CSV table of C-alpha atoms (C1' of nucleotides) in Angstrom, one decimal:
chain,number,residue,atom,x,y,z
V,623,UNK,CA,82.1,107.3,49.9
V,624,UNK,CA,83.1,109.6,47.2
V,625,UNK,CA,80.1,111.2,45.7
V,626,UNK,CA,77.7,112.1,48.4
V,627,UNK,CA,74.7,110.0,48.8
V,628,UNK,CA,72.4,112.9,47.9
V,629,UNK,CA,74.0,112.9,44.4
V,630,UNK,CA,72.6,109.5,43.7
V,631,UNK,CA,69.1,110.2,44.8
V,632,UNK,CA,68.1,111.9,41.6
V,633,UNK,CA,69.5,112.4,38.2
V,634,UNK,CA,71.7,115.4,38.5
V,635,UNK,CA,73.4,117.4,35.9
V,636,UNK,CA,77.1,117.1,35.5
V,637,UNK,CA,79.7,118.9,33.5
V,638,UNK,CA,80.0,122.5,32.7
V,639,UNK,CA,77.7,125.0,34.2
V,640,UNK,CA,75.4,127.0,32.0
V,641,UNK,CA,75.0,130.7,32.5
V,642,UNK,CA,71.5,130.1,33.7
V,643,UNK,CA,72.7,127.8,36.4
V,644,UNK,CA,75.3,130.2,37.4
V,645,UNK,CA,72.7,132.9,37.6
V,646,UNK,CA,70.4,130.8,39.8
V,647,UNK,CA,73.3,130.0,42.1
V,648,UNK,CA,74.5,133.5,42.4
V,649,UNK,CA,71.0,134.9,43.1
V,650,UNK,CA,70.4,132.3,45.7
V,651,UNK,CA,73.6,132.7,47.6
V,652,UNK,CA,73.7,136.4,47.5
V,653,UNK,CA,70.2,136.5,48.8
V,654,UNK,CA,70.3,133.7,51.4
V,655,UNK,CA,73.9,132.6,51.7
V,656,UNK,CA,74.8,129.1,51.1
V,657,UNK,CA,73.9,127.7,54.5
V,658,UNK,CA,73.9,123.9,54.2
V,659,UNK,CA,75.3,123.2,50.8
V,660,UNK,CA,73.2,120.1,50.4
V,661,UNK,CA,70.1,122.1,50.5
V,662,UNK,CA,71.3,124.8,48.1
V,663,UNK,CA,70.5,123.0,44.8
V,664,UNK,CA,66.9,122.4,45.9
V,665,UNK,CA,66.4,126.0,47.2
V,666,UNK,CA,68.1,127.5,44.1
V,667,UNK,CA,66.2,125.3,41.7
V,668,UNK,CA,69.3,123.5,40.4
V,669,UNK,CA,69.7,120.0,39.2
V,670,UNK,CA,73.1,119.7,40.8
V,671,UNK,CA,74.4,118.2,43.9
V,672,UNK,CA,75.4,120.5,46.8
V,673,UNK,CA,79.0,119.6,46.4
V,674,UNK,CA,79.0,120.7,42.8
V,675,UNK,CA,77.3,124.0,43.8
V,676,UNK,CA,79.8,124.6,46.5
V,677,UNK,CA,82.7,124.0,44.1
V,678,UNK,CA,81.2,126.2,41.4
V,679,UNK,CA,80.7,129.0,43.9
V,680,UNK,CA,84.1,128.7,45.5
V,681,UNK,CA,86.1,128.3,42.3
V,682,UNK,CA,84.2,130.5,39.9
V,683,UNK,CA,81.3,132.5,41.1
V,684,UNK,CA,82.6,134.0,44.4
V,685,UNK,CA,82.7,137.8,44.0
V,686,UNK,CA,86.0,138.2,45.6
V,687,UNK,CA,87.9,136.1,43.0
V,688,UNK,CA,90.7,137.8,41.2
V,689,UNK,CA,90.9,135.6,38.1
V,690,UNK,CA,93.2,136.5,35.3
V,691,UNK,CA,96.8,135.5,34.9
V,692,UNK,CA,99.0,135.1,37.9
V,693,UNK,CA,101.6,137.8,38.5
V,694,UNK,CA,105.2,136.9,38.9
V,695,UNK,CA,105.0,137.8,42.5
V,696,UNK,CA,102.1,135.4,42.9
V,697,UNK,CA,104.0,132.7,41.2
V,698,UNK,CA,107.0,133.2,43.3
V,699,UNK,CA,104.9,133.2,46.4
V,700,UNK,CA,103.3,129.9,45.3
V,701,UNK,CA,106.7,128.4,44.9
V,702,UNK,CA,107.9,129.6,48.3
V,703,UNK,CA,104.7,128.4,50.0
V,704,UNK,CA,104.9,125.1,48.2
V,705,UNK,CA,108.5,124.6,49.5
V,706,UNK,CA,107.1,124.9,53.0
V,707,UNK,CA,103.7,123.4,52.7
V,708,UNK,CA,103.9,121.0,49.9
V,709,UNK,CA,100.7,120.2,48.0
V,710,UNK,CA,98.5,121.9,50.5
V,711,UNK,CA,96.7,123.9,47.9
V,712,UNK,CA,94.1,125.3,50.1
V,713,UNK,CA,96.6,126.6,52.6
V,714,UNK,CA,98.6,128.1,49.8
V,715,UNK,CA,95.5,129.7,48.4
V,716,UNK,CA,94.7,131.1,51.8
V,717,UNK,CA,97.8,133.3,51.4
V,718,UNK,CA,96.8,134.5,48.0
V,719,UNK,CA,93.7,136.6,48.2
V,720,UNK,CA,91.3,136.1,45.3
V,721,UNK,CA,92.9,132.8,44.2
V,722,UNK,CA,91.5,129.4,44.6
V,723,UNK,CA,93.2,126.2,45.5
V,724,UNK,CA,92.1,124.7,42.2
V,725,UNK,CA,93.5,127.6,40.3
V,726,UNK,CA,96.8,127.3,42.1
V,727,UNK,CA,97.0,123.6,41.7
V,728,UNK,CA,96.4,123.9,38.0
V,729,UNK,CA,99.0,126.5,37.7
V,730,UNK,CA,101.5,124.4,39.5
V,731,UNK,CA,100.8,121.3,37.5
V,732,UNK,CA,100.7,123.0,34.1
V,733,UNK,CA,103.3,125.7,34.4
V,734,UNK,CA,105.4,126.1,37.5
V,735,UNK,CA,106.5,122.5,37.7
V,736,UNK,CA,107.8,122.7,34.2
V,737,UNK,CA,109.6,125.9,34.8
V,738,UNK,CA,111.3,124.6,37.9
V,739,UNK,CA,112.5,121.5,36.1
V,740,UNK,CA,113.9,123.6,33.4
V,741,UNK,CA,115.9,125.4,36.0
V,742,UNK,CA,117.2,122.1,37.3
V,743,UNK,CA,115.0,122.2,40.4
V,744,UNK,CA,113.0,119.3,41.6
V,745,UNK,CA,109.5,120.7,42.1
V,746,UNK,CA,108.7,118.2,44.8
V,747,UNK,CA,111.7,118.8,47.1
V,748,UNK,CA,112.8,122.2,45.8
V,749,UNK,CA,116.3,121.0,45.7
V,750,UNK,CA,118.6,120.9,42.8
V,751,UNK,CA,117.8,117.9,40.7
V,752,UNK,CA,121.4,116.9,40.9
V,753,UNK,CA,121.2,117.0,44.7
V,754,UNK,CA,118.1,114.9,44.7
V,755,UNK,CA,120.0,112.2,42.9
V,756,UNK,CA,122.9,112.7,45.2
V,757,UNK,CA,120.6,112.4,48.2
V,758,UNK,CA,119.3,109.1,47.0
V,759,UNK,CA,122.9,107.8,46.7
V,760,UNK,CA,123.8,109.1,50.1
V,761,UNK,CA,120.7,107.7,51.8
V,762,UNK,CA,121.8,104.2,51.0
V,763,UNK,CA,125.2,104.7,52.5
V,764,UNK,CA,124.0,106.9,55.3
V,765,UNK,CA,121.9,104.1,56.7
V,766,UNK,CA,125.1,102.2,57.3
V,767,UNK,CA,126.8,104.8,59.6
V,768,UNK,CA,124.1,107.1,60.8
V,769,UNK,CA,124.7,106.2,64.4
V,770,UNK,CA,127.6,108.6,64.5
V,771,UNK,CA,125.5,111.5,63.4
V,772,UNK,CA,122.4,111.1,65.5
V,773,UNK,CA,123.1,113.8,68.0
V,774,UNK,CA,122.5,116.7,65.8
V,775,UNK,CA,119.6,117.7,63.6
V,776,UNK,CA,121.1,118.8,60.4
V,777,UNK,CA,119.8,121.2,57.9
V,778,UNK,CA,121.7,121.0,54.7
V,779,UNK,CA,122.1,123.8,52.4
V,780,UNK,CA,123.8,123.5,49.1
V,781,UNK,CA,124.3,126.7,47.3
V,782,UNK,CA,125.9,126.7,44.0
V,783,UNK,CA,127.5,129.5,42.2
V,784,UNK,CA,126.8,127.7,39.0
V,785,UNK,CA,123.7,127.9,37.0
V,786,UNK,CA,121.1,125.8,38.5
V,787,UNK,CA,121.0,123.2,35.9
V,788,UNK,CA,124.7,122.7,36.0
V,789,UNK,CA,125.9,120.1,38.4
V,790,UNK,CA,128.7,121.2,40.6
V,791,UNK,CA,131.6,119.2,41.5
V,792,UNK,CA,131.2,117.4,44.8
V,793,UNK,CA,133.4,118.6,47.6
V,794,UNK,CA,134.5,116.2,50.2
V,795,UNK,CA,132.6,116.7,53.4
V,796,UNK,CA,134.2,117.3,56.8
V,797,UNK,CA,132.6,115.6,59.8
V,798,UNK,CA,129.6,117.2,61.3
V,799,UNK,CA,129.8,119.4,64.3
V,800,UNK,CA,129.1,117.2,67.2
V,801,UNK,CA,131.3,118.2,70.0
V,802,UNK,CA,132.5,121.8,69.6
V,803,UNK,CA,129.6,123.5,71.2
V,804,UNK,CA,128.7,124.1,74.8
V,805,UNK,CA,125.4,122.3,74.9
V,806,UNK,CA,124.4,118.7,75.1
V,807,UNK,CA,122.8,117.8,71.9
V,808,UNK,CA,119.6,115.8,71.8
V,809,UNK,CA,120.0,112.3,70.8
V,810,UNK,CA,118.1,110.7,68.1
V,811,UNK,CA,116.8,114.0,66.8
V,812,UNK,CA,116.4,113.0,63.3
V,813,UNK,CA,113.0,114.5,62.4
V,814,UNK,CA,111.9,117.1,64.8
V,815,UNK,CA,108.4,118.4,64.3
V,816,UNK,CA,107.4,122.0,63.9
V,817,UNK,CA,106.1,122.0,67.5
V,818,UNK,CA,109.5,120.9,68.6
V,819,UNK,CA,111.0,124.0,67.3
V,820,UNK,CA,108.1,126.3,67.8
V,821,UNK,CA,107.6,125.5,71.4
V,822,UNK,CA,111.1,126.3,72.2
V,823,UNK,CA,111.1,129.6,70.4
V,824,UNK,CA,107.8,130.6,71.7
V,825,UNK,CA,108.9,129.8,75.1
V,826,UNK,CA,112.1,131.7,74.6
V,827,UNK,CA,110.1,134.5,73.2
V,828,UNK,CA,107.7,134.6,76.1
V,829,UNK,CA,110.4,134.6,78.7
V,830,UNK,CA,112.5,137.3,77.1
V,831,UNK,CA,110.4,139.7,75.2
V,832,UNK,CA,109.8,143.1,76.4
V,833,UNK,CA,107.0,145.3,75.4
V,834,UNK,CA,107.8,145.9,71.8
V,835,UNK,CA,104.8,144.3,70.1
V,836,UNK,CA,105.1,146.6,67.1
V,837,UNK,CA,108.4,145.2,66.0
V,838,UNK,CA,107.9,143.4,62.8
V,839,UNK,CA,110.8,141.3,63.4
V,840,UNK,CA,114.1,140.9,65.0
V,841,UNK,CA,116.9,140.1,62.7
V,842,UNK,CA,120.4,139.3,63.5
V,843,UNK,CA,123.1,138.8,61.0
V,844,UNK,CA,126.6,137.8,61.3
V,845,UNK,CA,129.5,137.9,59.1
V,846,UNK,CA,130.7,134.6,57.9
V,847,UNK,CA,133.3,134.3,55.3
V,848,UNK,CA,132.7,137.9,54.3
V,849,UNK,CA,129.1,137.2,53.8
V,850,UNK,CA,126.0,138.0,55.8
V,851,UNK,CA,124.0,135.2,57.2
V,852,UNK,CA,120.8,136.0,58.8
V,853,UNK,CA,118.8,134.6,61.7
V,854,UNK,CA,115.5,136.2,62.2
V,855,UNK,CA,112.8,136.0,64.7
V,856,UNK,CA,109.5,137.7,63.8
V,857,UNK,CA,107.9,138.7,67.0
V,858,UNK,CA,104.4,138.9,65.6
V,859,UNK,CA,104.5,135.4,64.3
V,860,UNK,CA,107.3,133.8,66.2
V,861,UNK,CA,109.0,132.9,63.0
V,862,UNK,CA,112.5,131.9,63.1
V,863,UNK,CA,114.3,132.0,59.9
V,864,UNK,CA,117.7,130.9,58.9
V,865,UNK,CA,118.7,132.8,55.9
V,866,UNK,CA,121.5,131.8,53.8
V,867,UNK,CA,121.8,133.2,50.3
V,868,UNK,CA,124.3,132.9,47.6
V,869,UNK,CA,126.1,135.4,45.5
V,870,UNK,CA,124.3,134.2,42.4
V,871,UNK,CA,120.7,134.4,41.7
V,872,UNK,CA,119.7,131.1,43.1
V,873,UNK,CA,118.6,131.2,46.6
V,874,UNK,CA,118.3,128.5,49.1
V,875,UNK,CA,116.4,129.2,52.1
V,876,UNK,CA,114.8,127.0,54.7
V,877,UNK,CA,112.2,127.8,57.2
V,878,UNK,CA,113.4,126.3,60.4
V,879,UNK,CA,110.4,127.0,62.4
V,880,UNK,CA,107.5,129.2,61.7
V,881,UNK,CA,104.0,129.8,62.6
V,882,UNK,CA,103.6,131.4,59.3
V,883,UNK,CA,103.8,129.4,56.1
V,884,UNK,CA,104.1,132.4,54.0
V,885,UNK,CA,107.1,134.5,55.0
V,886,UNK,CA,110.1,133.3,53.4
V,887,UNK,CA,112.8,135.9,53.4
V,888,UNK,CA,115.3,136.1,50.7
V,889,UNK,CA,118.5,137.9,50.6
V,890,UNK,CA,120.2,139.4,47.7
V,891,UNK,CA,123.1,138.3,45.7
V,892,UNK,CA,125.7,139.6,47.9
V,893,UNK,CA,126.2,136.6,50.0
V,894,UNK,CA,128.7,133.8,50.2
V,895,UNK,CA,131.1,135.0,47.7
V,896,UNK,CA,133.3,132.1,47.8
V,897,UNK,CA,131.7,129.0,49.3
V,898,UNK,CA,129.3,127.1,47.2
V,899,UNK,CA,128.3,124.8,50.0
V,900,UNK,CA,127.5,125.3,53.6
V,901,UNK,CA,125.9,123.3,56.3
V,902,UNK,CA,123.9,124.4,59.2
V,903,UNK,CA,122.8,122.5,62.2
V,904,UNK,CA,120.5,123.3,65.0
V,905,UNK,CA,121.0,122.0,68.4
V,906,UNK,CA,118.4,122.1,71.0
V,907,UNK,CA,119.5,120.9,74.4
V,908,UNK,CA,117.0,119.0,76.5
V,909,UNK,CA,118.6,120.4,79.6
V,910,UNK,CA,117.3,123.8,78.8
V,911,UNK,CA,114.7,124.0,76.1
V,912,UNK,CA,115.0,127.8,75.9
V,913,UNK,CA,118.4,127.7,74.6
V,914,UNK,CA,119.9,126.3,71.5
V,915,UNK,CA,122.8,126.8,69.3
V,916,UNK,CA,123.1,127.4,65.7
V,917,UNK,CA,126.0,126.2,63.7
V,918,UNK,CA,127.4,126.9,60.4
V,919,UNK,CA,129.9,124.7,59.0
V,920,UNK,CA,131.9,125.4,56.0
V,921,UNK,CA,132.0,122.3,53.9
V,922,UNK,CA,134.2,123.5,51.2
V,923,UNK,CA,137.9,123.0,51.2
V,924,UNK,CA,138.5,126.2,49.3
V,925,UNK,CA,136.9,128.6,51.7
V,926,UNK,CA,138.9,131.8,51.8
V,927,UNK,CA,140.0,131.6,55.4
V,928,UNK,CA,141.1,135.2,55.4
V,929,UNK,CA,137.6,136.3,55.4
V,930,UNK,CA,136.6,134.2,58.4
V,931,UNK,CA,136.3,136.0,61.6
V,932,UNK,CA,137.2,134.4,64.9
V,933,UNK,CA,137.0,131.1,63.5
V,934,UNK,CA,139.7,128.6,63.8
V,935,UNK,CA,138.0,125.5,62.8
V,936,UNK,CA,135.2,126.6,60.5
V,937,UNK,CA,132.8,125.8,63.2
V,938,UNK,CA,130.7,128.9,64.1
V,939,UNK,CA,128.1,128.4,66.7
V,940,UNK,CA,125.6,130.9,67.9
V,941,UNK,CA,123.3,130.4,70.8
V,942,UNK,CA,120.0,131.8,71.7
V,943,UNK,CA,118.2,131.7,74.9
V,944,UNK,CA,117.3,133.7,78.0
V,945,UNK,CA,120.7,134.0,79.4
V,946,UNK,CA,121.9,135.8,76.3
V,947,UNK,CA,119.1,138.2,75.9
V,948,UNK,CA,119.7,140.2,79.0
V,949,UNK,CA,123.2,140.9,77.8
V,950,UNK,CA,122.1,141.9,74.4
V,951,UNK,CA,119.3,144.0,75.6
V,952,UNK,CA,121.6,145.8,77.8
V,953,UNK,CA,124.2,146.3,75.1
V,954,UNK,CA,121.8,147.1,72.3
V,955,UNK,CA,118.8,148.4,74.0
V,956,UNK,CA,116.5,146.1,72.1
V,957,UNK,CA,114.5,143.1,72.8
V,958,UNK,CA,116.0,140.3,70.8
V,959,UNK,CA,116.2,136.6,71.1
V,960,UNK,CA,119.6,136.1,71.0
V,961,UNK,CA,123.0,135.4,70.2
V,962,UNK,CA,126.1,134.8,71.8
V,963,UNK,CA,128.9,133.2,70.2
V,964,UNK,CA,132.4,133.4,68.9
V,965,UNK,CA,131.8,136.4,66.7
V,966,UNK,CA,132.2,139.9,67.7
V,967,UNK,CA,130.9,141.4,64.6
V,968,UNK,CA,127.2,140.6,64.9
V,969,UNK,CA,125.5,143.4,63.3
V,970,UNK,CA,121.9,142.6,63.9
V,971,UNK,CA,121.0,146.1,64.9
V,972,UNK,CA,121.7,147.4,61.5
V,973,UNK,CA,118.9,145.4,60.1
V,974,UNK,CA,116.5,145.6,63.0
V,975,UNK,CA,114.5,148.3,61.4
V,976,UNK,CA,114.4,146.9,57.9
V,977,UNK,CA,113.8,143.3,57.2
V,978,UNK,CA,110.1,143.1,57.6
V,979,UNK,CA,109.3,146.7,57.3
V,980,UNK,CA,106.5,147.8,55.1
V,981,UNK,CA,109.0,149.6,52.8
V,982,UNK,CA,110.9,146.4,52.4
V,983,UNK,CA,107.8,144.6,51.7
V,984,UNK,CA,106.7,147.0,49.1
V,985,UNK,CA,110.0,146.9,47.4
V,986,UNK,CA,109.3,143.5,46.3
V,987,UNK,CA,107.2,144.9,43.5
V,988,UNK,CA,110.2,146.5,42.1
V,989,UNK,CA,112.2,143.4,41.6
V,990,UNK,CA,111.6,139.9,40.6
V,991,UNK,CA,111.9,137.6,43.5
V,992,UNK,CA,114.1,135.2,41.7
V,993,UNK,CA,116.2,137.9,40.1
V,994,UNK,CA,119.1,137.5,37.9
V,995,UNK,CA,122.8,138.0,38.4
V,996,UNK,CA,122.6,141.5,37.2
V,997,UNK,CA,120.1,142.8,39.6
V,998,UNK,CA,120.9,145.3,42.3
V,999,UNK,CA,122.9,143.9,45.2
V,1000,UNK,CA,121.2,145.4,48.2
V,1001,UNK,CA,119.9,142.9,50.7
V,1002,UNK,CA,116.3,142.5,50.2
V,1003,UNK,CA,113.7,140.7,52.3
V,1004,UNK,CA,110.8,139.4,50.6
V,1005,UNK,CA,107.8,138.7,52.8
V,1006,UNK,CA,104.3,138.4,51.8
V,1007,UNK,CA,101.8,141.1,52.5
V,1008,UNK,CA,98.9,139.0,51.6
V,1009,UNK,CA,99.7,136.8,54.5
V,1010,UNK,CA,99.9,139.6,56.9
V,1011,UNK,CA,96.6,140.9,55.6
V,1012,UNK,CA,95.0,137.5,55.9
V,1013,UNK,CA,96.5,137.1,59.3
V,1014,UNK,CA,94.6,140.1,60.4
V,1015,UNK,CA,91.5,138.7,59.1
V,1016,UNK,CA,92.0,135.3,60.5
V,1017,UNK,CA,93.2,135.7,64.0
V,1018,UNK,CA,93.1,132.0,65.0
V,1019,UNK,CA,95.7,131.4,62.4
V,1020,UNK,CA,98.4,130.6,64.9
V,1021,UNK,CA,96.8,127.5,66.1
V,1022,UNK,CA,95.7,126.4,62.7
V,1023,UNK,CA,99.1,126.8,61.2
V,1024,UNK,CA,100.8,125.1,64.1
V,1025,UNK,CA,98.6,122.2,63.4
V,1026,UNK,CA,99.6,122.2,59.8
V,1027,UNK,CA,103.2,122.1,60.7
V,1028,UNK,CA,102.7,119.4,63.2
V,1029,UNK,CA,101.5,117.3,60.4
V,1030,UNK,CA,103.8,118.3,57.7
V,1031,UNK,CA,106.9,120.0,58.9
V,1032,UNK,CA,109.8,117.8,58.5
V,1033,UNK,CA,112.6,119.1,56.5
V,1034,UNK,CA,111.6,121.8,54.2
V,1035,UNK,CA,114.4,123.0,52.0
V,1036,UNK,CA,113.6,125.4,49.3
V,1037,UNK,CA,115.6,126.1,46.3
V,1038,UNK,CA,114.9,128.9,44.0
V,1039,UNK,CA,116.4,130.1,40.8
V,1040,UNK,CA,115.8,132.8,38.4
V,1041,UNK,CA,112.3,132.4,37.3
V,1042,UNK,CA,111.2,133.9,34.1
O,1459,DA,C1',92.7,123.3,5.5
O,1460,DA,C1',93.1,119.2,8.3
O,1461,DT,C1',95.3,116.9,11.9
O,1462,DT,C1',97.9,116.4,16.0
O,1463,DA,C1',100.0,117.5,20.4
O,1464,DG,C1',100.3,120.1,24.2
O,1465,DA,C1',98.5,123.5,27.4
O,1466,DC,C1',95.1,125.0,30.2
O,1467,DC,C1',91.4,124.7,33.3
O,1468,DA,C1',86.7,123.5,35.1
O,1469,DA,C1',84.8,119.9,37.2
O,1470,DC,C1',84.6,115.4,39.0
O,1471,DC,C1',86.1,111.6,42.1
O,1472,DG,C1',87.7,109.5,46.1
O,1473,DC,C1',89.0,110.0,50.6
O,1474,DC,C1',89.0,112.0,55.2
O,1475,DA,C1',87.6,114.4,59.4
O,1476,DG,C1',84.2,116.3,62.2
O,1477,DC,C1',79.7,116.2,63.8
O,1478,DA,C1',75.1,114.5,64.9
O,1479,DT,C1',72.3,110.8,65.9
Q,473,DC,C1',80.6,102.7,69.5
Q,474,DA,C1',78.7,102.6,64.9
Q,475,DT,C1',76.7,104.9,61.3
Q,476,DG,C1',75.4,108.4,58.1
Q,477,DC,C1',75.8,113.1,56.5
Q,478,DT,C1',78.5,117.0,55.3
Q,479,DG,C1',82.3,120.1,54.2
Q,480,DG,C1',86.6,120.1,52.6
Q,481,DC,C1',90.8,118.7,50.3
Q,482,DG,C1',94.0,116.8,46.8
Q,483,DG,C1',94.4,114.0,42.7
Q,484,DT,C1',92.8,113.3,38.3
Q,485,DT,C1',90.0,113.6,34.2
Q,486,DG,C1',88.3,115.3,30.1
Q,487,DG,C1',86.8,119.2,27.3
Q,488,DT,C1',88.4,123.2,24.9
Q,489,DC,C1',91.8,126.1,23.0
Q,490,DT,C1',96.0,127.0,20.5
Q,491,DA,C1',100.2,126.3,18.2
Q,492,DA,C1',102.8,123.3,15.4
Q,493,DT,C1',103.1,120.3,11.5
DNA sequence: AATTAGACCAACCGCCAGCAT
DNA sequence: CATGCTGGCGGTTGGTCTAAT
């Protein structure tokens, strides 16, 4: 194991590559391709093992490498992808044309990690460091009484209006939503897989979509506490996003289910003017896998109730599924997976044209992803063009990524702060 | 000017999965 | 089924550069 057996057969060079070696390797590969890497050194006249040749080519000699310093967009993208994929450097690199996994890994370890920590963000979990500590404490106590909460898969979002590094005071937490919704919740759903979500949304999509394949995404938002909360389904990728965002620069987003590891939307700083903490839960009933409900729960005692709409108990649930779509399509003339719920003021159609549009994508160059408080307040969706581009080049992506999530999707919270 | 510490990054190491035999 | 080979990946090392002392 480890070094390939061929590397032991003869005394092979190690260490840095000389320009002459590089030249030999380039000439050989450009002329013949690499073929079987183990045969490359012999054919190219190199005293290296095939593995070393492969690495040198991939990480350094390949003509399509970008090299040079990473742009802030690239750094932000890496952070977002890392929040979803973890240390899957090769998959992250796949979304960044011209960048290698090694390069990204080095950047992460040498630079980004440090910056995140300075912002009070745990680079491993992408949560606030204070939260990570809090989670540890809660885990111990949660094991004692988890039985009462097993019927709902919870996604926790803690947004803070404070600077990232500043620990916010802990609010007392009301009980989770468990009974105020129309569907039977799935028992013991503590760690659903990506497939669990994806299958449902894909199913729902397949059953309900009309012929609008050009739509880049459906987005619905609803007013909650005077703030927009978004739920988006991208028809091309079957992504479902839950998009909370806070008034301040920090952004917490979580990819609930996605076939794309790359598209993490962000919203601007116009959200959640008063709450600093919200909780969301997803309910997926076994009885009908094509429907589900989406809950937001205000966890703060000091929520400004005047801004709530049609909410009497701080429990807002939104459902998706086939039965709702017909109604919405009829009402709005669009294909949308979607909602029905206590709110009347769903204003998804306002956003339908914009979230994943090219113009919106291009706008990301005008503004840092992790912008500061003083930046312009328009809602802005940040997606990643490179992913779309690579998607076009790699059609079997869907299956591959699904596999990725099957392995690695658990809970993937992402916390971002101003990053400079 | 010499030394030290930290940052950066290319390359290596160990492991794994897939495939062929 | 067992074994060996290979490509690929993530973690780690160690050399080089640079800034600080």
